[in-house]
Amino acid sequence: MNIEPNLCRVEDALEIIVGKWKPIILLHLLKNGTMRFSDLKRSIPNITQKMLTKNLRELENEDIIERFVYPQVPPKVEYSITEYGKELEPLLHAMHKWGVKHGLHKQQYKFI
């Protein structure tokens, strides 16, 4: 690996996607495309409305997702992945693949 440890930017990347909910939110948007807030909430039943809102705002502030508010009553809000955010897809897939492999590794060597 040719990454100079003192110049490593992995921490910057992790700061954007780390957490219990952000990867799940991103995977739902990557799989389903544009989703309404209520659909996202329904897709992730254990997340609170407050936590979903917080995570969506953080991802929006990083230009990973975009939010569209329809001018109607009651309000309709939709979220989708930006073109920039779609660049995270291979990273999320690689992390998932490694997570599966690590789970098997732990079972094999009884680290659990």
PDB file of N, CA, C and O in Angstrom, residues 67-102:
ATOM      1  N   ARG A  67     -32.226  16.550  -0.923  1.00  0.00           N
ATOM      2  CA  ARG A  67     -33.572  16.611  -0.357  1.00  0.00           C
ATOM      3  C   ARG A  67     -34.406  17.509  -1.255  1.00  0.00           C
ATOM      4  O   ARG A  67     -33.985  18.600  -1.609  1.00  0.00           O
ATOM      5  N   PHE A  68     -35.587  17.020  -1.606  1.00  0.00           N
ATOM      6  CA  PHE A  68     -36.501  17.825  -2.412  1.00  0.00           C
ATOM      7  C   PHE A  68     -37.820  17.945  -1.670  1.00  0.00           C
ATOM      8  O   PHE A  68     -38.437  16.940  -1.318  1.00  0.00           O
ATOM      9  N   VAL A  69     -38.233  19.192  -1.426  1.00  0.00           N
ATOM     10  CA  VAL A  69     -39.490  19.467  -0.730  1.00  0.00           C
ATOM     11  C   VAL A  69     -40.500  19.956  -1.758  1.00  0.00           C
ATOM     12  O   VAL A  69     -40.259  20.942  -2.455  1.00  0.00           O
ATOM     13  N   TYR A  70     -41.610  19.259  -1.842  1.00  0.00           N
ATOM     14  CA  TYR A  70     -42.679  19.669  -2.751  1.00  0.00           C
ATOM     15  C   TYR A  70     -43.515  20.754  -2.084  1.00  0.00           C
ATOM     16  O   TYR A  70     -43.860  20.620  -0.911  1.00  0.00           O
ATOM     17  N   PRO A  71     -43.855  21.807  -2.826  1.00  0.00           N
ATOM     18  CA  PRO A  71     -44.650  22.904  -2.250  1.00  0.00           C
ATOM     19  C   PRO A  71     -46.132  22.525  -2.176  1.00  0.00           C
ATOM     20  O   PRO A  71     -46.934  22.924  -3.017  1.00  0.00           O
ATOM     21  N   GLN A  72     -46.465  21.717  -1.196  1.00  0.00           N
ATOM     22  CA  GLN A  72     -47.845  21.271  -1.044  1.00  0.00           C
ATOM     23  C   GLN A  72     -48.148  21.060   0.429  1.00  0.00           C
ATOM     24  O   GLN A  72     -47.258  21.020   1.265  1.00  0.00           O
ATOM     25  N   VAL A  73     -49.420  20.927   0.732  1.00  0.00           N
ATOM     26  CA  VAL A  73     -49.868  20.637   2.088  1.00  0.00           C
ATOM     27  C   VAL A  73     -50.680  19.345   2.037  1.00  0.00           C
ATOM     28  O   VAL A  73     -51.592  19.244   1.219  1.00  0.00           O
ATOM     29  N   PRO A  74     -50.347  18.345   2.840  1.00  0.00           N
ATOM     30  CA  PRO A  74     -49.219  18.292   3.759  1.00  0.00           C
ATOM     31  C   PRO A  74     -47.898  18.200   3.003  1.00  0.00           C
ATOM     32  O   PRO A  74     -47.862  17.783   1.837  1.00  0.00           O
ATOM     33  N   PRO A  75     -46.804  18.590   3.657  1.00  0.00           N
ATOM     34  CA  PRO A  75     -45.511  18.599   2.971  1.00  0.00           C
ATOM     35  C   PRO A  75     -45.093  17.205   2.504  1.00  0.00           C
ATOM     36  O   PRO A  75     -45.355  16.214   3.173  1.00  0.00           O
ATOM     37  N   LYS A  76     -44.476  17.161   1.364  1.00  0.00           N
ATOM     38  CA  LYS A  76     -43.937  15.917   0.819  1.00  0.00           C
ATOM     39  C   LYS A  76     -42.439  16.149   0.610  1.00  0.00           C
ATOM     40  O   LYS A  76     -42.043  17.096  -0.071  1.00  0.00           O
ATOM     41  N   VAL A  77     -41.634  15.300   1.231  1.00  0.00           N
ATOM     42  CA  VAL A  77     -40.180  15.433   1.148  1.00  0.00           C
ATOM     43  C   VAL A  77     -39.607  14.126   0.614  1.00  0.00           C
ATOM     44  O   VAL A  77     -39.964  13.048   1.082  1.00  0.00           O
ATOM     45  N   GLU A  78     -38.737  14.245  -0.372  1.00  0.00           N
ATOM     46  CA  GLU A  78     -38.084  13.072  -0.945  1.00  0.00           C
ATOM     47  C   GLU A  78     -36.574  13.226  -0.848  1.00  0.00           C
ATOM     48  O   GLU A  78     -36.046  14.335  -0.908  1.00  0.00           O
ATOM     49  N   TYR A  79     -35.918  12.079  -0.719  1.00  0.00           N
ATOM     50  CA  TYR A  79     -34.458  12.037  -0.634  1.00  0.00           C
ATOM     51  C   TYR A  79     -33.926  11.112  -1.716  1.00  0.00           C
ATOM     52  O   TYR A  79     -34.529  10.095  -2.026  1.00  0.00           O
ATOM     53  N   SER A  80     -32.793  11.488  -2.263  1.00  0.00           N
ATOM     54  CA  SER A  80     -32.131  10.631  -3.236  1.00  0.00           C
ATOM     55  C   SER A  80     -30.626  10.824  -3.122  1.00  0.00           C
ATOM     56  O   SER A  80     -30.151  11.816  -2.582  1.00  0.00           O
ATOM     57  N   ILE A  81     -29.911   9.865  -3.636  1.00  0.00           N
ATOM     58  CA  ILE A  81     -28.449   9.911  -3.646  1.00  0.00           C
ATOM     59  C   ILE A  81     -28.000  10.854  -4.748  1.00  0.00           C
ATOM     60  O   ILE A  81     -28.564  10.829  -5.849  1.00  0.00           O
ATOM     61  N   THR A  82     -27.001  11.670  -4.478  1.00  0.00           N
ATOM     62  CA  THR A  82     -26.446  12.538  -5.513  1.00  0.00           C
ATOM     63  C   THR A  82     -25.489  11.725  -6.384  1.00  0.00           C
ATOM     64  O   THR A  82     -25.081  10.618  -6.007  1.00  0.00           O
ATOM     65  N   GLU A  83     -25.128  12.277  -7.508  1.00  0.00           N
ATOM     66  CA  GLU A  83     -24.125  11.610  -8.353  1.00  0.00           C
ATOM     67  C   GLU A  83     -22.831  11.431  -7.564  1.00  0.00           C
ATOM     68  O   GLU A  83     -22.181  10.398  -7.649  1.00  0.00           O
ATOM     69  N   TYR A  84     -22.465  12.444  -6.809  1.00  0.00           N
ATOM     70  CA  TYR A  84     -21.266  12.373  -5.963  1.00  0.00           C
ATOM     71  C   TYR A  84     -21.416  11.257  -4.932  1.00  0.00           C
ATOM     72  O   TYR A  84     -20.488  10.481  -4.695  1.00  0.00           O
ATOM     73  N   GLY A  85     -22.589  11.160  -4.312  1.00  0.00           N
ATOM     74  CA  GLY A  85     -22.836  10.131  -3.305  1.00  0.00           C
ATOM     75  C   GLY A  85     -22.787   8.724  -3.873  1.00  0.00           C
ATOM     76  O   GLY A  85     -22.427   7.773  -3.166  1.00  0.00           O
ATOM     77  N   LYS A  86     -23.139   8.566  -5.148  1.00  0.00           N
ATOM     78  CA  LYS A  86     -23.112   7.238  -5.778  1.00  0.00           C
ATOM     79  C   LYS A  86     -21.709   6.656  -5.820  1.00  0.00           C
ATOM     80  O   LYS A  86     -21.541   5.444  -5.933  1.00  0.00           O
ATOM     81  N   GLU A  87     -20.700   7.512  -5.684  1.00  0.00           N
ATOM     82  CA  GLU A  87     -19.315   7.026  -5.663  1.00  0.00           C
ATOM     83  C   GLU A  87     -19.031   6.173  -4.422  1.00  0.00           C
ATOM     84  O   GLU A  87     -18.050   5.435  -4.387  1.00  0.00           O
ATOM     85  N   LEU A  88     -19.892   6.255  -3.414  1.00  0.00           N
ATOM     86  CA  LEU A  88     -19.718   5.449  -2.203  1.00  0.00           C
ATOM     87  C   LEU A  88     -20.180   4.006  -2.382  1.00  0.00           C
ATOM     88  O   LEU A  88     -19.852   3.148  -1.564  1.00  0.00           O
ATOM     89  N   GLU A  89     -20.920   3.727  -3.440  1.00  0.00           N
ATOM     90  CA  GLU A  89     -21.485   2.385  -3.615  1.00  0.00           C
ATOM     91  C   GLU A  89     -20.424   1.282  -3.585  1.00  0.00           C
ATOM     92  O   GLU A  89     -20.570   0.303  -2.837  1.00  0.00           O
ATOM     93  N   PRO A  90     -19.326   1.399  -4.348  1.00  0.00           N
ATOM     94  CA  PRO A  90     -18.322   0.323  -4.289  1.00  0.00           C
ATOM     95  C   PRO A  90     -17.696   0.180  -2.899  1.00  0.00           C
ATOM     96  O   PRO A  90     -17.392  -0.923  -2.457  1.00  0.00           O
ATOM     97  N   LEU A  91     -17.533   1.292  -2.217  1.00  0.00           N
ATOM     98  CA  LEU A  91     -16.977   1.259  -0.863  1.00  0.00           C
ATOM     99  C   LEU A  91     -17.920   0.522   0.095  1.00  0.00           C
ATOM    100  O   LEU A  91     -17.489  -0.329   0.876  1.00  0.00           O
ATOM    101  N   LEU A  92     -19.210   0.829   0.017  1.00  0.00           N
ATOM    102  CA  LEU A  92     -20.192   0.158   0.875  1.00  0.00           C
ATOM    103  C   LEU A  92     -20.267  -1.332   0.562  1.00  0.00           C
ATOM    104  O   LEU A  92     -20.367  -2.162   1.468  1.00  0.00           O
ATOM    105  N   HIS A  93     -20.207  -1.680  -0.715  1.00  0.00           N
ATOM    106  CA  HIS A  93     -20.223  -3.101  -1.094  1.00  0.00           C
ATOM    107  C   HIS A  93     -18.976  -3.808  -0.578  1.00  0.00           C
ATOM    108  O   HIS A  93     -19.061  -4.939  -0.079  1.00  0.00           O
ATOM    109  N   ALA A  94     -17.824  -3.165  -0.683  1.00  0.00           N
ATOM    110  CA  ALA A  94     -16.580  -3.763  -0.187  1.00  0.00           C
ATOM    111  C   ALA A  94     -16.633  -3.944   1.334  1.00  0.00           C
ATOM    112  O   ALA A  94     -16.202  -4.971   1.864  1.00  0.00           O
ATOM    113  N   MET A  95     -17.183  -2.964   2.029  1.00  0.00           N
ATOM    114  CA  MET A  95     -17.301  -3.064   3.480  1.00  0.00           C
ATOM    115  C   MET A  95     -18.260  -4.188   3.866  1.00  0.00           C
ATOM    116  O   MET A  95     -18.008  -4.937   4.820  1.00  0.00           O
ATOM    117  N   HIS A  96     -19.357  -4.326   3.120  1.00  0.00           N
ATOM    118  CA  HIS A  96     -20.310  -5.416   3.377  1.00  0.00           C
ATOM    119  C   HIS A  96     -19.631  -6.772   3.163  1.00  0.00           C
ATOM    120  O   HIS A  96     -19.738  -7.677   4.007  1.00  0.00           O
ATOM    121  N   LYS A  97     -18.928  -6.894   2.058  1.00  0.00           N
ATOM    122  CA  LYS A  97     -18.256  -8.150   1.724  1.00  0.00           C
ATOM    123  C   LYS A  97     -17.247  -8.515   2.814  1.00  0.00           C
ATOM    124  O   LYS A  97     -17.173  -9.663   3.251  1.00  0.00           O
ATOM    125  N   TRP A  98     -16.490  -7.523   3.259  1.00  0.00           N
ATOM    126  CA  TRP A  98     -15.517  -7.777   4.315  1.00  0.00           C
ATOM    127  C   TRP A  98     -16.220  -8.126   5.624  1.00  0.00           C
ATOM    128  O   TRP A  98     -15.765  -8.987   6.372  1.00  0.00           O
ATOM    129  N   GLY A  99     -17.343  -7.467   5.912  1.00  0.00           N
ATOM    130  CA  GLY A  99     -18.101  -7.758   7.126  1.00  0.00           C
ATOM    131  C   GLY A  99     -18.587  -9.196   7.160  1.00  0.00           C
ATOM    132  O   GLY A  99     -18.529  -9.866   8.197  1.00  0.00           O
ATOM    133  N   VAL A 100     -19.069  -9.689   6.018  1.00  0.00           N
ATOM    134  CA  VAL A 100     -19.494 -11.090   5.920  1.00  0.00           C
ATOM    135  C   VAL A 100     -18.300 -12.005   6.157  1.00  0.00           C
ATOM    136  O   VAL A 100     -18.370 -12.968   6.940  1.00  0.00           O
ATOM    137  N   LYS A 101     -17.189 -11.693   5.501  1.00  0.00           N
ATOM    138  CA  LYS A 101     -15.978 -12.500   5.636  1.00  0.00           C
ATOM    139  C   LYS A 101     -15.486 -12.493   7.087  1.00  0.00           C
ATOM    140  O   LYS A 101     -15.088 -13.527   7.623  1.00  0.00           O
ATOM    141  N   HIS A 102     -15.532 -11.356   7.716  1.00  0.00           N
ATOM    142  CA  HIS A 102     -15.076 -11.255   9.102  1.00  0.00           C
ATOM    143  C   HIS A 102     -15.978 -12.062  10.039  1.00  0.00           C
ATOM    144  O   HIS A 102     -15.493 -12.704  10.978  1.00  0.00           O
TER     145      HIS A 102
END
